[in-house]
mmCIF file of C-alpha atoms in Angstrom:
data_model
loop_
_atom_site.group_PDB
_atom_site.id
_atom_site.type_symbol
_atom_site.label_atom_id
_atom_site.label_comp_id
_atom_site.label_asym_id
_atom_site.label_seq_id
_atom_site.Cartn_x
_atom_site.Cartn_y
_atom_site.Cartn_z
ATOM 1 C CA UNK A 36 -7.423 -7.711 5.985
ATOM 2 C CA UNK A 37 -7.979 -7.055 2.253
ATOM 3 C CA UNK A 38 -5.043 -5.867 0.196
ATOM 4 C CA UNK A 39 -5.836 -3.507 -2.658
ATOM 5 C CA UNK A 40 -5.440 -5.677 -5.726
ATOM 6 C CA UNK A 41 -6.094 -8.944 -3.970
ATOM 7 C CA UNK A 42 -6.774 -11.425 -6.731
ATOM 8 C CA UNK A 43 -10.181 -13.058 -6.565
ATOM 9 C CA UNK A 44 -10.288 -16.820 -6.228
ATOM 10 C CA UNK A 45 -13.492 -17.297 -8.208
ATOM 11 C CA UNK A 46 -11.965 -17.514 -11.678
ATOM 12 C CA UNK A 47 -14.252 -19.707 -13.760
ATOM 13 C CA UNK A 48 -13.169 -22.804 -15.624
ATOM 14 C CA UNK A 49 -14.267 -21.046 -18.829
ATOM 15 C CA UNK A 50 -11.838 -18.202 -18.053
ATOM 16 C CA UNK A 51 -9.131 -20.765 -17.326
ATOM 17 C CA UNK A 52 -9.730 -22.425 -20.691
ATOM 18 C CA UNK A 53 -9.273 -19.001 -22.265
ATOM 19 C CA UNK A 54 -5.846 -18.518 -20.751
ATOM 20 C CA UNK A 55 -6.494 -17.153 -17.244
ATOM 21 C CA UNK A 56 -4.354 -18.460 -14.374
ATOM 22 C CA UNK A 57 -5.335 -21.990 -13.440
ATOM 23 C CA UNK A 58 -7.201 -22.467 -10.143
ATOM 24 C CA UNK A 59 -4.156 -24.151 -8.575
ATOM 25 C CA UNK A 60 -2.004 -21.140 -9.516
ATOM 26 C CA UNK A 61 -4.539 -18.823 -7.950
ATOM 27 C CA UNK A 62 -4.441 -21.019 -4.851
ATOM 28 C CA UNK A 63 -0.680 -20.454 -4.628
ATOM 29 C CA UNK A 64 -1.210 -16.694 -4.883
ATOM 30 C CA UNK A 65 -3.957 -16.882 -2.275
ATOM 31 C CA UNK A 66 -1.405 -18.542 -0.006
ATOM 32 C CA UNK A 67 1.000 -15.642 -0.652
ATOM 33 C CA UNK A 68 -1.682 -13.145 0.390
ATOM 34 C CA UNK A 69 -2.388 -15.192 3.521
ATOM 35 C CA UNK A 70 1.311 -15.002 4.396
ATOM 36 C CA UNK A 71 1.175 -11.213 3.984
ATOM 37 C CA UNK A 72 -1.830 -11.109 6.309
ATOM 38 C CA UNK A 73 0.423 -12.747 8.922
ATOM 39 C CA UNK A 74 3.240 -10.265 8.282
ATOM 40 C CA UNK A 75 5.432 -12.920 6.651
ATOM 41 C CA UNK A 76 6.314 -10.742 3.687
ATOM 42 C CA UNK A 77 9.552 -12.471 2.738
ATOM 43 C CA UNK A 78 7.797 -15.850 2.657
ATOM 44 C CA UNK A 79 4.969 -14.370 0.579
ATOM 45 C CA UNK A 80 7.415 -12.872 -1.905
ATOM 46 C CA UNK A 81 9.307 -16.173 -2.173
ATOM 47 C CA UNK A 82 6.062 -18.074 -2.787
ATOM 48 C CA UNK A 83 5.036 -15.743 -5.593
ATOM 49 C CA UNK A 84 8.484 -15.618 -7.185
ATOM 50 C CA UNK A 85 8.621 -19.424 -7.168
ATOM 51 C CA UNK A 86 5.473 -19.436 -9.282
ATOM 52 C CA UNK A 87 7.048 -16.904 -11.674
ATOM 53 C CA UNK A 88 10.112 -19.127 -12.038
ATOM 54 C CA UNK A 89 8.022 -22.265 -12.505
ATOM 55 C CA UNK A 90 5.966 -20.771 -15.307
ATOM 56 C CA UNK A 91 8.944 -19.144 -17.053
ATOM 57 C CA UNK A 92 10.951 -22.386 -16.952
ATOM 58 C CA UNK A 93 8.466 -24.196 -19.164
ATOM 59 C CA UNK A 94 9.432 -24.739 -22.794
ATOM 60 C CA UNK A 95 7.261 -23.494 -25.619
ATOM 61 C CA UNK A 96 4.503 -20.927 -25.496
ATOM 62 C CA UNK A 97 2.873 -20.452 -22.125
ATOM 63 C CA UNK A 98 -0.877 -20.598 -22.607
ATOM 64 C CA UNK A 99 -1.355 -18.587 -19.422
ATOM 65 C CA UNK A 100 0.937 -15.549 -19.528
ATOM 66 C CA UNK A 101 -1.358 -13.853 -17.029
ATOM 67 C CA UNK A 102 -0.095 -16.264 -14.379
ATOM 68 C CA UNK A 103 3.412 -14.815 -14.570
ATOM 69 C CA UNK A 104 2.071 -11.255 -14.428
ATOM 70 C CA UNK A 105 -0.130 -11.973 -11.419
ATOM 71 C CA UNK A 106 2.661 -13.743 -9.583
ATOM 72 C CA UNK A 107 5.201 -11.006 -10.333
ATOM 73 C CA UNK A 108 2.677 -8.420 -9.128
ATOM 74 C CA UNK A 109 2.109 -10.254 -5.833
ATOM 75 C CA UNK A 110 5.870 -10.660 -5.327
ATOM 76 C CA UNK A 111 6.460 -6.947 -5.876
ATOM 77 C CA UNK A 112 3.537 -6.097 -3.584
ATOM 78 C CA UNK A 113 5.000 -8.230 -0.797
ATOM 79 C CA UNK A 114 8.449 -6.700 -1.256
ATOM 80 C CA UNK A 115 7.020 -3.170 -1.129
ATOM 81 C CA UNK A 116 5.036 -3.942 2.016
ATOM 82 C CA UNK A 117 8.194 -5.310 3.625
ATOM 83 C CA UNK A 118 10.064 -2.146 2.660
ATOM 84 C CA UNK A 119 13.280 -3.068 0.899
ATOM 85 C CA UNK A 120 14.903 -2.732 -2.538
ATOM 86 C CA UNK A 121 12.902 0.361 -3.463
ATOM 87 C CA UNK A 122 14.805 1.356 -6.643
ATOM 88 C CA UNK A 123 14.551 -2.205 -7.954
ATOM 89 C CA UNK A 124 10.855 -2.297 -7.100
ATOM 90 C CA UNK A 125 10.246 0.868 -9.088
ATOM 91 C CA UNK A 126 11.670 -0.864 -12.160
ATOM 92 C CA UNK A 127 9.546 -3.929 -11.414
ATOM 93 C CA UNK A 128 6.296 -2.021 -11.141
ATOM 94 C CA UNK A 129 7.085 -0.021 -14.268
ATOM 95 C CA UNK A 130 7.589 -3.272 -16.203
ATOM 96 C CA UNK A 131 4.286 -4.642 -14.878
ATOM 97 C CA UNK A 132 2.494 -1.433 -15.848
ATOM 98 C CA UNK A 133 3.986 -1.446 -19.345
ATOM 99 C CA UNK A 134 2.870 -5.027 -19.889
ATOM 100 C CA UNK A 135 -0.644 -4.382 -18.573
ATOM 101 C CA UNK A 136 -0.975 -1.343 -20.839
ATOM 102 C CA UNK A 137 -0.159 -3.478 -23.872
ATOM 103 C CA UNK A 138 -2.855 -6.053 -23.271
ATOM 104 C CA UNK A 139 -6.502 -6.393 -22.412
ATOM 105 C CA UNK A 140 -6.028 -9.748 -20.720
ATOM 106 C CA UNK A 141 -7.506 -10.290 -17.271
ATOM 107 C CA UNK A 142 -4.596 -8.598 -15.497
ATOM 108 C CA UNK A 143 -5.369 -5.330 -17.316
ATOM 109 C CA UNK A 144 -7.945 -4.745 -14.571
ATOM 110 C CA UNK A 145 -5.144 -4.500 -12.008
ATOM 111 C CA UNK A 146 -3.394 -1.716 -13.931
ATOM 112 C CA UNK A 147 -4.689 1.077 -11.618
ATOM 113 C CA UNK A 148 -3.396 -0.792 -8.568
ATOM 114 C CA UNK A 149 -0.015 -1.458 -10.128
ATOM 115 C CA UNK A 150 0.207 2.277 -10.823
ATOM 116 C CA UNK A 151 -0.721 3.126 -7.240
ATOM 117 C CA UNK A 152 1.980 0.790 -5.962
ATOM 118 C CA UNK A 153 4.435 2.589 -8.237
ATOM 119 C CA UNK A 154 3.226 5.888 -6.739
ATOM 120 C CA UNK A 155 3.807 4.584 -3.211
ATOM 121 C CA UNK A 156 7.359 3.609 -4.126
ATOM 122 C CA UNK A 157 7.869 7.109 -5.564
ATOM 123 C CA UNK A 158 6.759 8.606 -2.232
ATOM 124 C CA UNK A 159 9.209 6.364 -0.406
ATOM 125 C CA UNK A 160 11.897 7.410 -2.903
ATOM 126 C CA UNK A 161 11.180 11.067 -2.041
ATOM 127 C CA UNK A 162 9.631 11.822 -5.433
ATOM 128 C CA UNK A 163 6.189 12.921 -4.208
ATOM 129 C CA UNK A 164 5.436 15.220 -7.148
ATOM 130 C CA UNK A 165 5.553 12.270 -9.533
ATOM 131 C CA UNK A 166 3.494 10.209 -7.089
ATOM 132 C CA UNK A 167 0.859 12.957 -6.975
ATOM 133 C CA UNK A 168 0.616 13.013 -10.777
ATOM 134 C CA UNK A 169 0.255 9.222 -10.870
ATOM 135 C CA UNK A 170 -2.466 9.145 -8.205
ATOM 136 C CA UNK A 171 -4.455 11.938 -9.881
ATOM 137 C CA UNK A 172 -4.223 10.163 -13.237
ATOM 138 C CA UNK A 173 -5.498 6.934 -11.685
ATOM 139 C CA UNK A 174 -8.431 8.826 -10.156
ATOM 140 C CA UNK A 175 -9.258 10.333 -13.555
ATOM 141 C CA UNK A 176 -9.098 6.887 -15.158
ATOM 142 C CA UNK A 177 -11.422 5.446 -12.510
ATOM 143 C CA UNK A 178 -13.885 8.304 -13.041
ATOM 144 C CA UNK A 179 -14.106 7.388 -16.738
ATOM 145 C CA UNK A 180 -14.956 3.753 -16.006
ATOM 146 C CA UNK A 181 -18.486 2.481 -15.610
ATOM 147 C CA UNK A 182 -19.327 2.392 -11.924
ATOM 148 C CA UNK A 183 -18.276 -0.895 -10.350
ATOM 149 C CA UNK A 184 -18.490 -1.866 -6.720
ATOM 150 C CA UNK A 185 -14.900 -3.119 -6.676
ATOM 151 C CA UNK A 186 -13.624 0.289 -7.880
ATOM 152 C CA UNK A 187 -14.534 1.810 -4.510
ATOM 153 C CA UNK A 188 -11.567 0.329 -2.698
ATOM 154 C CA UNK A 189 -9.222 1.284 -5.527
ATOM 155 C CA UNK A 190 -10.548 4.851 -5.452
ATOM 156 C CA UNK A 191 -9.985 5.041 -1.704
ATOM 157 C CA UNK A 192 -6.435 3.719 -2.104
ATOM 158 C CA UNK A 193 -5.788 6.356 -4.779
ATOM 159 C CA UNK A 194 -7.143 9.136 -2.571
ATOM 160 C CA UNK A 195 -5.014 8.070 0.408
ATOM 161 C CA UNK A 196 -1.961 7.781 -1.837
ATOM 162 C CA UNK A 197 -2.644 11.260 -3.234
ATOM 163 C CA UNK A 198 -3.028 12.639 0.283
ATOM 164 C CA UNK A 199 0.336 11.308 1.437
ATOM 165 C CA UNK A 200 2.031 12.549 -1.741
ATOM 166 C CA UNK A 201 0.674 16.034 -1.018
ATOM 167 C CA UNK A 202 1.699 15.881 2.661
ATOM 168 C CA UNK A 203 5.214 14.929 1.571
ATOM 169 C CA UNK A 204 5.264 18.191 -0.388
ATOM 170 C CA UNK A 205 4.086 20.250 2.588
ATOM 171 C CA UNK A 206 0.584 20.688 1.141
ATOM 172 C CA UNK A 207 -1.763 19.592 3.905
ATOM 173 C CA UNK A 208 -5.108 21.294 3.233
ATOM 174 C CA UNK A 209 -6.319 18.949 0.487
ATOM 175 C CA UNK A 210 -5.340 15.778 2.411
ATOM 176 C CA UNK A 211 -7.373 17.006 5.383
ATOM 177 C CA UNK A 212 -10.364 17.538 3.088
ATOM 178 C CA UNK A 213 -9.915 14.095 1.516
ATOM 179 C CA UNK A 214 -9.824 12.360 4.886
ATOM 180 C CA UNK A 215 -12.796 14.233 6.354
ATOM 181 C CA UNK A 216 -14.904 13.716 3.228
ATOM 182 C CA UNK A 217 -14.383 9.962 3.043
ATOM 183 C CA UNK A 218 -14.161 8.845 6.680
ATOM 184 C CA UNK A 219 -17.958 8.832 7.219
ATOM 185 C CA UNK A 220 -18.519 6.341 4.377
ATOM 186 C CA UNK A 221 -15.373 4.252 4.668
ATOM 187 C CA UNK A 222 -15.647 0.526 5.197
ATOM 188 C CA UNK A 223 -13.899 -0.871 8.265
ATOM 189 C CA UNK A 224 -10.569 -1.529 6.531
ATOM 190 C CA UNK A 225 -10.570 2.020 5.129
ATOM 191 C CA UNK A 226 -10.956 3.837 8.449
ATOM 192 C CA UNK A 227 -7.392 3.485 9.712
ATOM 193 C CA UNK A 228 -5.596 4.754 6.556
ATOM 194 C CA UNK A 229 -7.952 7.745 6.350
ATOM 195 C CA UNK A 230 -7.550 8.498 10.062
ATOM 196 C CA UNK A 231 -3.765 8.297 9.683
ATOM 197 C CA UNK A 232 -3.907 10.713 6.749
ATOM 198 C CA UNK A 233 -6.078 13.103 8.758
ATOM 199 C CA UNK A 234 -3.698 13.037 11.737
ATOM 200 C CA UNK A 235 -0.699 13.646 9.471
ATOM 201 C CA UNK A 236 -2.375 16.532 7.644
ATOM 202 C CA UNK A 237 -3.578 18.245 10.845
ATOM 203 C CA UNK A 238 -0.128 18.004 12.383
ATOM 204 C CA UNK A 239 1.350 19.380 9.164
ATOM 205 C CA UNK A 240 -1.004 22.355 9.474
ATOM 206 C CA UNK A 241 0.255 22.975 13.008
ATOM 207 C CA UNK A 242 -3.021 21.848 14.584
ATOM 208 C CA UNK A 243 -1.340 19.361 16.869
ATOM 209 C CA UNK A 244 -4.035 19.178 19.549
ATOM 210 C CA UNK A 245 -6.599 18.251 16.876
ATOM 211 C CA UNK A 246 -4.180 15.750 15.389
ATOM 212 C CA UNK A 247 -3.654 14.109 18.758
ATOM 213 C CA UNK A 248 -7.393 13.968 19.456
ATOM 214 C CA UNK A 249 -8.043 12.338 16.080
ATOM 215 C CA UNK A 250 -5.238 9.836 16.628
ATOM 216 C CA UNK A 251 -6.857 8.655 19.863
ATOM 217 C CA UNK A 252 -10.190 7.781 18.259
ATOM 218 C CA UNK A 253 -10.943 4.096 17.968
ATOM 219 C CA UNK A 254 -9.730 2.428 14.776
ATOM 220 C CA UNK A 255 -9.357 -1.225 13.738
ATOM 221 C CA UNK A 256 -6.115 -2.988 14.575
ATOM 222 C CA UNK A 257 -3.473 -2.321 11.923
ATOM 223 C CA UNK A 258 -2.562 -5.016 9.422
ATOM 224 C CA UNK A 259 1.155 -5.860 9.445
ATOM 225 C CA UNK A 260 1.966 -3.651 6.433
ATOM 226 C CA UNK A 261 0.574 -0.608 8.326
ATOM 227 C CA UNK A 262 2.563 -1.291 11.500
ATOM 228 C CA UNK A 263 3.513 1.893 13.336
ATOM 229 C CA UNK A 264 1.989 4.289 10.801
ATOM 230 C CA UNK A 265 -0.702 5.963 12.892
ATOM 231 C CA UNK A 266 1.550 5.781 15.963
ATOM 232 C CA UNK A 267 4.338 7.624 14.122
ATOM 233 C CA UNK A 268 2.050 10.591 13.459
ATOM 234 C CA UNK A 269 0.627 10.489 17.002
ATOM 235 C CA UNK A 270 4.187 10.644 18.339
ATOM 236 C CA UNK A 271 4.914 13.539 15.971
ATOM 237 C CA UNK A 272 1.938 15.474 17.353
ATOM 238 C CA UNK A 273 3.018 14.771 20.937
ATOM 239 C CA UNK A 274 6.554 15.912 20.169
ATOM 240 C CA UNK A 275 5.242 19.136 18.624
ATOM 241 C CA UNK A 276 3.228 19.748 21.809
ATOM 242 C CA UNK A 277 6.431 19.418 23.882
ATOM 243 C CA UNK A 278 5.178 16.245 25.541
ATOM 244 C CA UNK A 279 8.529 14.564 25.162
ATOM 245 C CA UNK A 280 8.108 11.575 27.463
ATOM 246 C CA UNK A 281 4.817 10.585 25.849
ATOM 247 C CA UNK A 282 6.211 11.190 22.358
ATOM 248 C CA UNK A 283 9.219 8.997 23.077
ATOM 249 C CA UNK A 284 7.087 6.185 24.489
ATOM 250 C CA UNK A 285 4.739 6.327 21.496
ATOM 251 C CA UNK A 286 7.606 6.380 18.997
ATOM 252 C CA UNK A 287 9.255 3.434 20.728
ATOM 253 C CA UNK A 288 5.994 1.477 20.526
ATOM 254 C CA UNK A 289 5.730 2.365 16.842
ATOM 255 C CA UNK A 290 9.290 1.242 16.198
ATOM 256 C CA UNK A 291 8.746 -2.044 18.051
ATOM 257 C CA UNK A 292 5.687 -2.684 15.887
ATOM 258 C CA UNK A 293 7.682 -1.987 12.724
ATOM 259 C CA UNK A 294 10.551 -4.191 13.846
ATOM 260 C CA UNK A 295 8.132 -7.071 14.355
ATOM 261 C CA UNK A 296 7.041 -7.121 10.712
ATOM 262 C CA UNK A 297 9.030 -4.763 8.497
ATOM 263 C CA UNK A 298 12.545 -4.531 7.122
ATOM 264 C CA UNK A 299 14.872 -2.287 9.190
ATOM 265 C CA UNK A 300 15.288 -0.031 6.137
ATOM 266 C CA UNK A 301 11.540 0.444 5.683
ATOM 267 C CA UNK A 302 10.947 4.210 5.244
ATOM 268 C CA UNK A 303 8.528 4.234 8.183
ATOM 269 C CA UNK A 304 11.061 2.665 10.534
ATOM 270 C CA UNK A 305 13.658 5.155 9.296
ATOM 271 C CA UNK A 306 11.242 8.047 9.988
ATOM 272 C CA UNK A 307 10.509 6.790 13.503
ATOM 273 C CA UNK A 308 14.196 6.483 14.346
ATOM 274 C CA UNK A 309 14.738 10.025 13.027
ATOM 275 C CA UNK A 310 11.914 11.288 15.256
ATOM 276 C CA UNK A 311 13.399 9.526 18.286
ATOM 277 C CA UNK A 312 16.722 11.232 17.601
ATOM 278 C CA UNK A 313 14.985 14.629 17.749
ATOM 279 C CA UNK A 314 13.187 13.991 21.034
ATOM 280 C CA UNK A 315 15.164 15.354 23.962
ATOM 281 C CA UNK A 316 16.375 12.493 26.164
ATOM 282 C CA UNK A 317 14.817 12.292 29.633
#
């Protein structure tokens, strides 16, 4: 699994001499990402925040301020994936963005991803109009940059984020177009988020049979942070088709998947429990 914004481990010694995070600091952040891959989001956040505290506790001028930024970014990313403390996370991402905008240090390159994480928190906070504006601005910024291979994943993340922001506003036509346009050329780890967006948009358009058919197509196994996402929208389509028993079973599977990895207050778990409450008991 590759997280958008995953920090590369190939920082050169020349970059380190210029103030980039030291290789052993990057190793600690790599460990935090590995913990997220296992669904151990609280451990990952603690590992990253320990590095923040260690660097900030030093006296005098820190020659590697980027280390604190990177570590704070990874901590906030882990907390968002886990799904708790959303208002506090919004403040955290806004502080990271403000700092990245002030500097052209190495972490400036992660500015688009920090902004997309802020947009995701805005969606979870039921502020999808602001999330839409953020995602569109990131896409415009990426379009102005010289083409780089590593921008492709960021662009895809921005498009998926935009699609969900639009769906949250009841605007489903553009998300359907986004998903259909990009699915044929998506790398393996991009297929599931695009398929989930397509299923959500089709169901939002009232095309529940199509949504269900799309949800049953083969996709890679979900990483822990995506637990229950596709299944939630499959259950929604089944419920809309009056297939209550199947919808309930699917929603219960989705909730069990969320409960394995995510905080009980994660917006996805909340949405699944709300769906279960609407399904007529057997």
